[in-house]
């Protein structure tokens, strides 16, 4: 067990060297804008979300304005984003819930956040940690993939178990930074389709990298 922890410590240290500046790439000015951006980011790149949100927040400046908008109008404003009709419906419903249940403010607990339409545990963790400074590890597709490639968890481990394992392996003060770090590492280095194992500084301590090394560093 101690050996596993030591391996992870080294893996994480090397990831930290590759991604020293760990931050959220969704552009936002406050917790409300972050919440809408996180909702929009499901199955969509942050680049695409960032291309849409300036116009969206210029047209709808408050939860009240979104709550009073038609779903069709919001859908038109975000039409370049995947699943835009469903997301528009969730945005309007979310803002109505904010007005009705939370005084128009984004709530600050995971349980309350998860009562909002379109917000699951992963999104709640992003909002909690990024907007409110509450330590949390949001396990998105990048965090899950990197964790499994590095052997932190077994390939068939559930997302919930990945989150629990990372929380055990990292000190609480590092949780939020680790989330952003693993996201950026997965997004730009250990990518889904073409991980750059041959150039990766983790290749000697990464089971997935070693597996491909046996084939002669084909990637
Ligand atoms: Fe990802 Fe390959 Fe690096 Fe392992 S060696 S962390 S699979 S890029």
mmCIF file of C-alpha atoms and ligand atoms in Angstrom:
data_model
loop_
_atom_site.group_PDB
_atom_site.id
_atom_site.type_symbol
_atom_site.label_atom_id
_atom_site.label_comp_id
_atom_site.label_asym_id
_atom_site.label_seq_id
_atom_site.Cartn_x
_atom_site.Cartn_y
_atom_site.Cartn_z
ATOM 1 C CA UNK A 1 0.000 0.000 0.000
ATOM 2 C CA UNK A 2 2.817 2.340 0.934
ATOM 3 C CA UNK A 3 4.534 1.516 -2.358
ATOM 4 C CA UNK A 4 1.372 2.400 -4.271
ATOM 5 C CA UNK A 5 1.151 5.722 -2.480
ATOM 6 C CA UNK A 6 4.766 6.458 -3.303
ATOM 7 C CA UNK A 7 4.160 5.678 -6.962
ATOM 8 C CA UNK A 8 1.144 7.980 -7.024
ATOM 9 C CA UNK A 9 3.107 10.726 -5.290
ATOM 10 C CA UNK A 10 5.721 10.532 -8.046
ATOM 11 C CA UNK A 11 3.088 10.392 -10.769
ATOM 12 C CA UNK A 12 1.301 13.424 -9.355
ATOM 13 C CA UNK A 13 4.555 15.347 -8.900
ATOM 14 C CA UNK A 14 5.406 14.805 -12.570
ATOM 15 C CA UNK A 15 1.917 15.875 -13.655
ATOM 16 C CA UNK A 16 2.336 18.995 -11.505
ATOM 17 C CA UNK A 17 5.597 19.747 -13.315
ATOM 18 C CA UNK A 18 3.826 19.431 -16.679
ATOM 19 C CA UNK A 19 0.808 21.464 -15.526
ATOM 20 C CA UNK A 20 2.120 23.973 -12.970
ATOM 21 C CA UNK A 21 -0.749 26.426 -13.494
ATOM 22 C CA UNK A 22 -3.880 24.477 -12.635
ATOM 23 C CA UNK A 23 -7.013 26.524 -13.208
ATOM 24 C CA UNK A 24 -10.561 26.436 -14.568
ATOM 25 C CA UNK A 25 -10.706 27.219 -18.290
ATOM 26 C CA UNK A 26 -14.386 28.187 -18.262
ATOM 27 C CA UNK A 27 -14.480 31.990 -18.396
ATOM 28 C CA UNK A 28 -16.745 33.424 -15.688
ATOM 29 C CA UNK A 29 -17.102 36.488 -13.459
ATOM 30 C CA UNK A 30 -19.110 35.020 -10.590
ATOM 31 C CA UNK A 31 -20.712 31.847 -9.241
ATOM 32 C CA UNK A 32 -23.832 32.309 -11.351
ATOM 33 C CA UNK A 33 -21.926 32.574 -14.633
ATOM 34 C CA UNK A 34 -19.770 29.607 -13.652
ATOM 35 C CA UNK A 35 -22.876 27.534 -12.923
ATOM 36 C CA UNK A 36 -24.362 28.288 -16.342
ATOM 37 C CA UNK A 37 -21.001 27.642 -18.026
ATOM 38 C CA UNK A 38 -20.598 24.314 -16.227
ATOM 39 C CA UNK A 39 -24.100 23.297 -17.278
ATOM 40 C CA UNK A 40 -23.269 24.175 -20.886
ATOM 41 C CA UNK A 41 -19.970 22.281 -20.791
ATOM 42 C CA UNK A 42 -21.520 18.810 -20.621
ATOM 43 C CA UNK A 43 -20.284 16.881 -23.685
ATOM 44 C CA UNK A 44 -18.900 20.133 -25.074
ATOM 45 C CA UNK A 45 -15.470 21.769 -25.058
ATOM 46 C CA UNK A 46 -14.686 24.704 -22.798
ATOM 47 C CA UNK A 47 -13.526 26.589 -25.906
ATOM 48 C CA UNK A 48 -16.999 26.299 -27.418
ATOM 49 C CA UNK A 49 -18.681 27.299 -24.137
ATOM 50 C CA UNK A 50 -16.400 30.333 -23.858
ATOM 51 C CA UNK A 51 -17.324 31.333 -27.396
ATOM 52 C CA UNK A 52 -21.011 31.402 -26.508
ATOM 53 C CA UNK A 53 -21.211 32.732 -22.942
ATOM 54 C CA UNK A 54 -20.196 36.378 -23.588
ATOM 55 C CA UNK A 55 -23.175 36.880 -25.894
ATOM 56 C CA UNK A 56 -25.441 34.859 -23.629
ATOM 57 C CA UNK A 57 -24.578 36.877 -20.516
ATOM 58 C CA UNK A 58 -24.912 40.127 -22.449
ATOM 59 C CA UNK A 59 -28.467 39.163 -23.407
ATOM 60 C CA UNK A 60 -29.434 37.685 -20.013
ATOM 61 C CA UNK A 61 -27.670 39.374 -17.118
ATOM 62 C CA UNK A 62 -29.439 37.909 -14.068
ATOM 63 C CA UNK A 63 -31.183 34.715 -12.941
ATOM 64 C CA UNK A 64 -34.425 36.696 -13.086
ATOM 65 C CA UNK A 65 -33.933 37.524 -16.764
ATOM 66 C CA UNK A 66 -33.207 33.880 -17.596
ATOM 67 C CA UNK A 67 -36.198 32.755 -15.513
ATOM 68 C CA UNK A 68 -38.497 35.037 -17.482
ATOM 69 C CA UNK A 69 -37.043 34.060 -20.866
ATOM 70 C CA UNK A 70 -38.558 31.519 -23.227
ATOM 71 C CA UNK A 71 -36.680 28.252 -23.630
ATOM 72 C CA UNK A 72 -36.737 28.817 -27.390
ATOM 73 C CA UNK A 73 -34.947 32.170 -27.113
ATOM 74 C CA UNK A 74 -32.273 30.776 -24.781
ATOM 75 C CA UNK A 75 -31.857 27.774 -27.082
ATOM 76 C CA UNK A 76 -31.288 30.120 -30.012
ATOM 77 C CA UNK A 77 -28.616 31.982 -28.038
ATOM 78 C CA UNK A 78 -26.708 28.743 -27.335
ATOM 79 C CA UNK A 79 -27.513 26.927 -30.602
ATOM 80 C CA UNK A 80 -23.826 26.317 -31.430
ATOM 81 C CA UNK A 81 -23.511 24.073 -28.387
ATOM 82 C CA UNK A 82 -24.332 20.378 -28.359
ATOM 83 C CA UNK A 83 -27.604 19.369 -26.708
ATOM 84 C CA UNK A 84 -28.616 23.040 -26.802
ATOM 85 C CA UNK A 85 -32.358 22.464 -26.492
ATOM 86 C CA UNK A 86 -32.019 20.351 -23.353
ATOM 87 C CA UNK A 87 -29.465 22.742 -21.894
ATOM 88 C CA UNK A 88 -31.698 25.758 -22.606
ATOM 89 C CA UNK A 89 -34.563 24.058 -20.789
ATOM 90 C CA UNK A 90 -32.308 23.302 -17.829
ATOM 91 C CA UNK A 91 -30.981 26.881 -17.707
ATOM 92 C CA UNK A 92 -34.467 28.368 -17.550
ATOM 93 C CA UNK A 93 -35.624 25.776 -14.990
ATOM 94 C CA UNK A 94 -32.450 26.257 -12.945
ATOM 95 C CA UNK A 95 -32.955 30.014 -12.789
ATOM 96 C CA UNK A 96 -36.600 29.631 -11.809
ATOM 97 C CA UNK A 97 -35.487 27.300 -9.000
ATOM 98 C CA UNK A 98 -32.838 29.812 -7.923
ATOM 99 C CA UNK A 99 -35.512 32.512 -7.657
ATOM 100 C CA UNK A 100 -38.085 30.288 -5.941
ATOM 101 C CA UNK A 101 -35.846 28.385 -3.519
ATOM 102 C CA UNK A 102 -32.575 30.253 -3.052
ATOM 103 C CA UNK A 103 -33.358 33.969 -3.281
ATOM 104 C CA UNK A 104 -31.738 34.219 -6.697
ATOM 105 C CA UNK A 105 -28.326 33.154 -5.354
ATOM 106 C CA UNK A 106 -26.277 30.074 -6.198
ATOM 107 C CA UNK A 107 -26.443 27.803 -3.117
ATOM 108 C CA UNK A 108 -23.192 26.861 -1.417
ATOM 109 C CA UNK A 109 -23.704 23.227 -0.461
ATOM 110 C CA UNK A 110 -23.412 20.130 -2.668
ATOM 111 C CA UNK A 111 -26.839 18.904 -1.617
ATOM 112 C CA UNK A 112 -28.512 22.185 -2.588
ATOM 113 C CA UNK A 113 -26.567 22.519 -5.825
ATOM 114 C CA UNK A 114 -27.665 19.039 -6.853
ATOM 115 C CA UNK A 115 -31.322 20.074 -6.556
ATOM 116 C CA UNK A 116 -30.773 22.422 -9.516
ATOM 117 C CA UNK A 117 -31.835 21.114 -12.947
ATOM 118 C CA UNK A 118 -28.848 20.034 -15.040
ATOM 119 C CA UNK A 119 -26.446 19.963 -12.078
ATOM 120 C CA UNK A 120 -25.115 16.581 -10.954
ATOM 121 C CA UNK A 121 -22.398 15.743 -8.463
ATOM 122 C CA UNK A 122 -19.509 16.476 -10.858
ATOM 123 C CA UNK A 123 -20.884 19.902 -11.758
ATOM 124 C CA UNK A 124 -21.690 20.648 -8.110
ATOM 125 C CA UNK A 125 -18.099 19.827 -7.179
ATOM 126 C CA UNK A 126 -16.746 22.186 -9.848
ATOM 127 C CA UNK A 127 -18.988 25.010 -8.628
ATOM 128 C CA UNK A 128 -18.260 24.358 -4.950
ATOM 129 C CA UNK A 129 -14.501 24.274 -5.415
ATOM 130 C CA UNK A 130 -14.028 26.921 -8.094
ATOM 131 C CA UNK A 131 -16.610 29.500 -7.018
ATOM 132 C CA UNK A 132 -16.689 28.981 -3.263
ATOM 133 C CA UNK A 133 -13.276 27.533 -2.396
ATOM 134 C CA UNK A 134 -14.703 24.331 -0.895
ATOM 135 C CA UNK A 135 -12.203 21.486 -1.436
ATOM 136 C CA UNK A 136 -13.668 18.981 -3.905
ATOM 137 C CA UNK A 137 -12.553 16.686 -6.716
ATOM 138 C CA UNK A 138 -14.852 16.718 -9.727
ATOM 139 C CA UNK A 139 -14.321 13.581 -11.776
ATOM 140 C CA UNK A 140 -14.953 14.368 -15.419
ATOM 141 C CA UNK A 141 -13.948 12.273 -18.421
ATOM 142 C CA UNK A 142 -10.312 13.502 -18.271
ATOM 143 C CA UNK A 143 -9.867 12.884 -14.550
ATOM 144 C CA UNK A 144 -11.392 9.428 -14.885
ATOM 145 C CA UNK A 145 -9.292 8.454 -17.914
ATOM 146 C CA UNK A 146 -5.976 9.696 -16.479
ATOM 147 C CA UNK A 147 -6.643 8.026 -13.121
ATOM 148 C CA UNK A 148 -7.321 4.697 -14.809
ATOM 149 C CA UNK A 149 -4.348 4.889 -17.171
ATOM 150 C CA UNK A 150 -2.028 5.624 -14.268
ATOM 151 C CA UNK A 151 -3.414 2.679 -12.347
ATOM 152 C CA UNK A 152 -4.789 4.804 -9.522
ATOM 153 C CA UNK A 153 -7.971 2.782 -9.890
ATOM 154 C CA UNK A 154 -9.018 -0.274 -11.851
ATOM 155 C CA UNK A 155 -10.389 0.299 -15.348
ATOM 156 C CA UNK A 156 -13.910 -0.694 -14.333
ATOM 157 C CA UNK A 157 -14.022 1.516 -11.251
ATOM 158 C CA UNK A 158 -17.074 3.782 -11.008
ATOM 159 C CA UNK A 159 -16.774 7.559 -11.186
ATOM 160 C CA UNK A 160 -17.846 7.800 -7.551
ATOM 161 C CA UNK A 161 -15.075 5.408 -6.519
ATOM 162 C CA UNK A 162 -12.488 7.365 -8.548
ATOM 163 C CA UNK A 163 -13.478 10.476 -6.622
ATOM 164 C CA UNK A 164 -13.190 8.659 -3.289
ATOM 165 C CA UNK A 165 -9.781 7.182 -4.163
ATOM 166 C CA UNK A 166 -8.332 10.529 -5.230
ATOM 167 C CA UNK A 167 -9.663 12.120 -2.026
ATOM 168 C CA UNK A 168 -7.810 9.460 -0.033
ATOM 169 C CA UNK A 169 -4.578 9.844 -1.976
ATOM 170 C CA UNK A 170 -4.425 13.632 -1.958
ATOM 171 C CA UNK A 171 -4.447 16.062 0.980
ATOM 172 C CA UNK A 172 -7.673 18.037 1.187
ATOM 173 C CA UNK A 173 -5.970 21.338 0.413
ATOM 174 C CA UNK A 174 -4.861 19.854 -2.933
ATOM 175 C CA UNK A 175 -8.231 18.477 -4.087
ATOM 176 C CA UNK A 176 -9.384 21.463 -6.126
ATOM 177 C CA UNK A 177 -5.993 22.077 -7.716
ATOM 178 C CA UNK A 178 -5.692 18.353 -8.493
ATOM 179 C CA UNK A 179 -9.036 18.394 -10.289
ATOM 180 C CA UNK A 180 -7.963 21.256 -12.559
ATOM 181 C CA UNK A 181 -4.499 19.741 -12.986
ATOM 182 C CA UNK A 182 -5.786 16.321 -14.057
ATOM 183 C CA UNK A 183 -8.332 17.926 -16.391
ATOM 184 C CA UNK A 184 -5.649 19.975 -18.147
ATOM 185 C CA UNK A 185 -3.217 17.040 -18.217
ATOM 186 C CA UNK A 186 -5.889 14.864 -19.822
ATOM 187 C CA UNK A 187 -7.032 17.583 -22.193
ATOM 188 C CA UNK A 188 -3.622 18.548 -23.573
ATOM 189 C CA UNK A 189 -1.160 15.714 -22.789
ATOM 190 C CA UNK A 190 -2.738 12.377 -21.929
ATOM 191 C CA UNK A 191 -5.474 12.831 -24.508
ATOM 192 C CA UNK A 192 -8.218 10.291 -25.143
ATOM 193 C CA UNK A 193 -7.346 9.295 -28.697
ATOM 194 C CA UNK A 194 -3.646 10.088 -29.063
ATOM 195 C CA UNK A 195 -1.801 10.246 -25.732
ATOM 196 C CA UNK A 196 1.783 11.329 -26.330
ATOM 197 C CA UNK A 197 3.334 8.445 -24.382
ATOM 198 C CA UNK A 198 6.693 8.529 -26.177
ATOM 199 C CA UNK A 199 7.292 12.112 -25.024
ATOM 200 C CA UNK A 200 5.562 11.801 -21.650
ATOM 201 C CA UNK A 201 7.721 12.154 -18.528
ATOM 202 C CA UNK A 202 5.436 9.652 -16.783
ATOM 203 C CA UNK A 203 5.983 6.858 -19.306
ATOM 204 C CA UNK A 204 8.319 4.863 -17.054
ATOM 205 C CA UNK A 205 5.880 4.957 -14.143
ATOM 206 C CA UNK A 206 2.608 4.643 -16.046
ATOM 207 C CA UNK A 207 1.089 1.191 -16.695
ATOM 208 C CA UNK A 208 -0.615 2.416 -19.849
ATOM 209 C CA UNK A 209 2.607 3.994 -21.117
ATOM 210 C CA UNK A 210 4.538 0.813 -20.367
ATOM 211 C CA UNK A 211 1.950 -1.275 -22.164
ATOM 212 C CA UNK A 212 2.461 0.728 -25.329
ATOM 213 C CA UNK A 213 6.219 0.762 -24.858
ATOM 214 C CA UNK A 214 6.161 -2.993 -25.378
ATOM 215 C CA UNK A 215 4.896 -2.223 -28.860
ATOM 216 C CA UNK A 216 7.838 0.126 -29.496
ATOM 217 C CA UNK A 217 6.386 3.526 -28.540
ATOM 218 C CA UNK A 218 3.938 3.603 -31.373
ATOM 219 C CA UNK A 219 2.387 6.673 -29.794
HETATM 220 FE FE1 LIG B 1 -0.841 9.232 -20.429
HETATM 221 FE FE2 LIG B 1 0.873 7.868 -21.932
HETATM 222 FE FE3 LIG B 1 1.784 9.653 -20.158
HETATM 223 FE FE4 LIG B 1 0.689 7.352 -19.328
HETATM 224 S S1 LIG B 1 2.594 7.573 -20.502
HETATM 225 S S2 LIG B 1 0.295 9.414 -18.501
HETATM 226 S S3 LIG B 1 -0.921 7.037 -20.873
HETATM 227 S S4 LIG B 1 0.551 10.098 -21.998
#
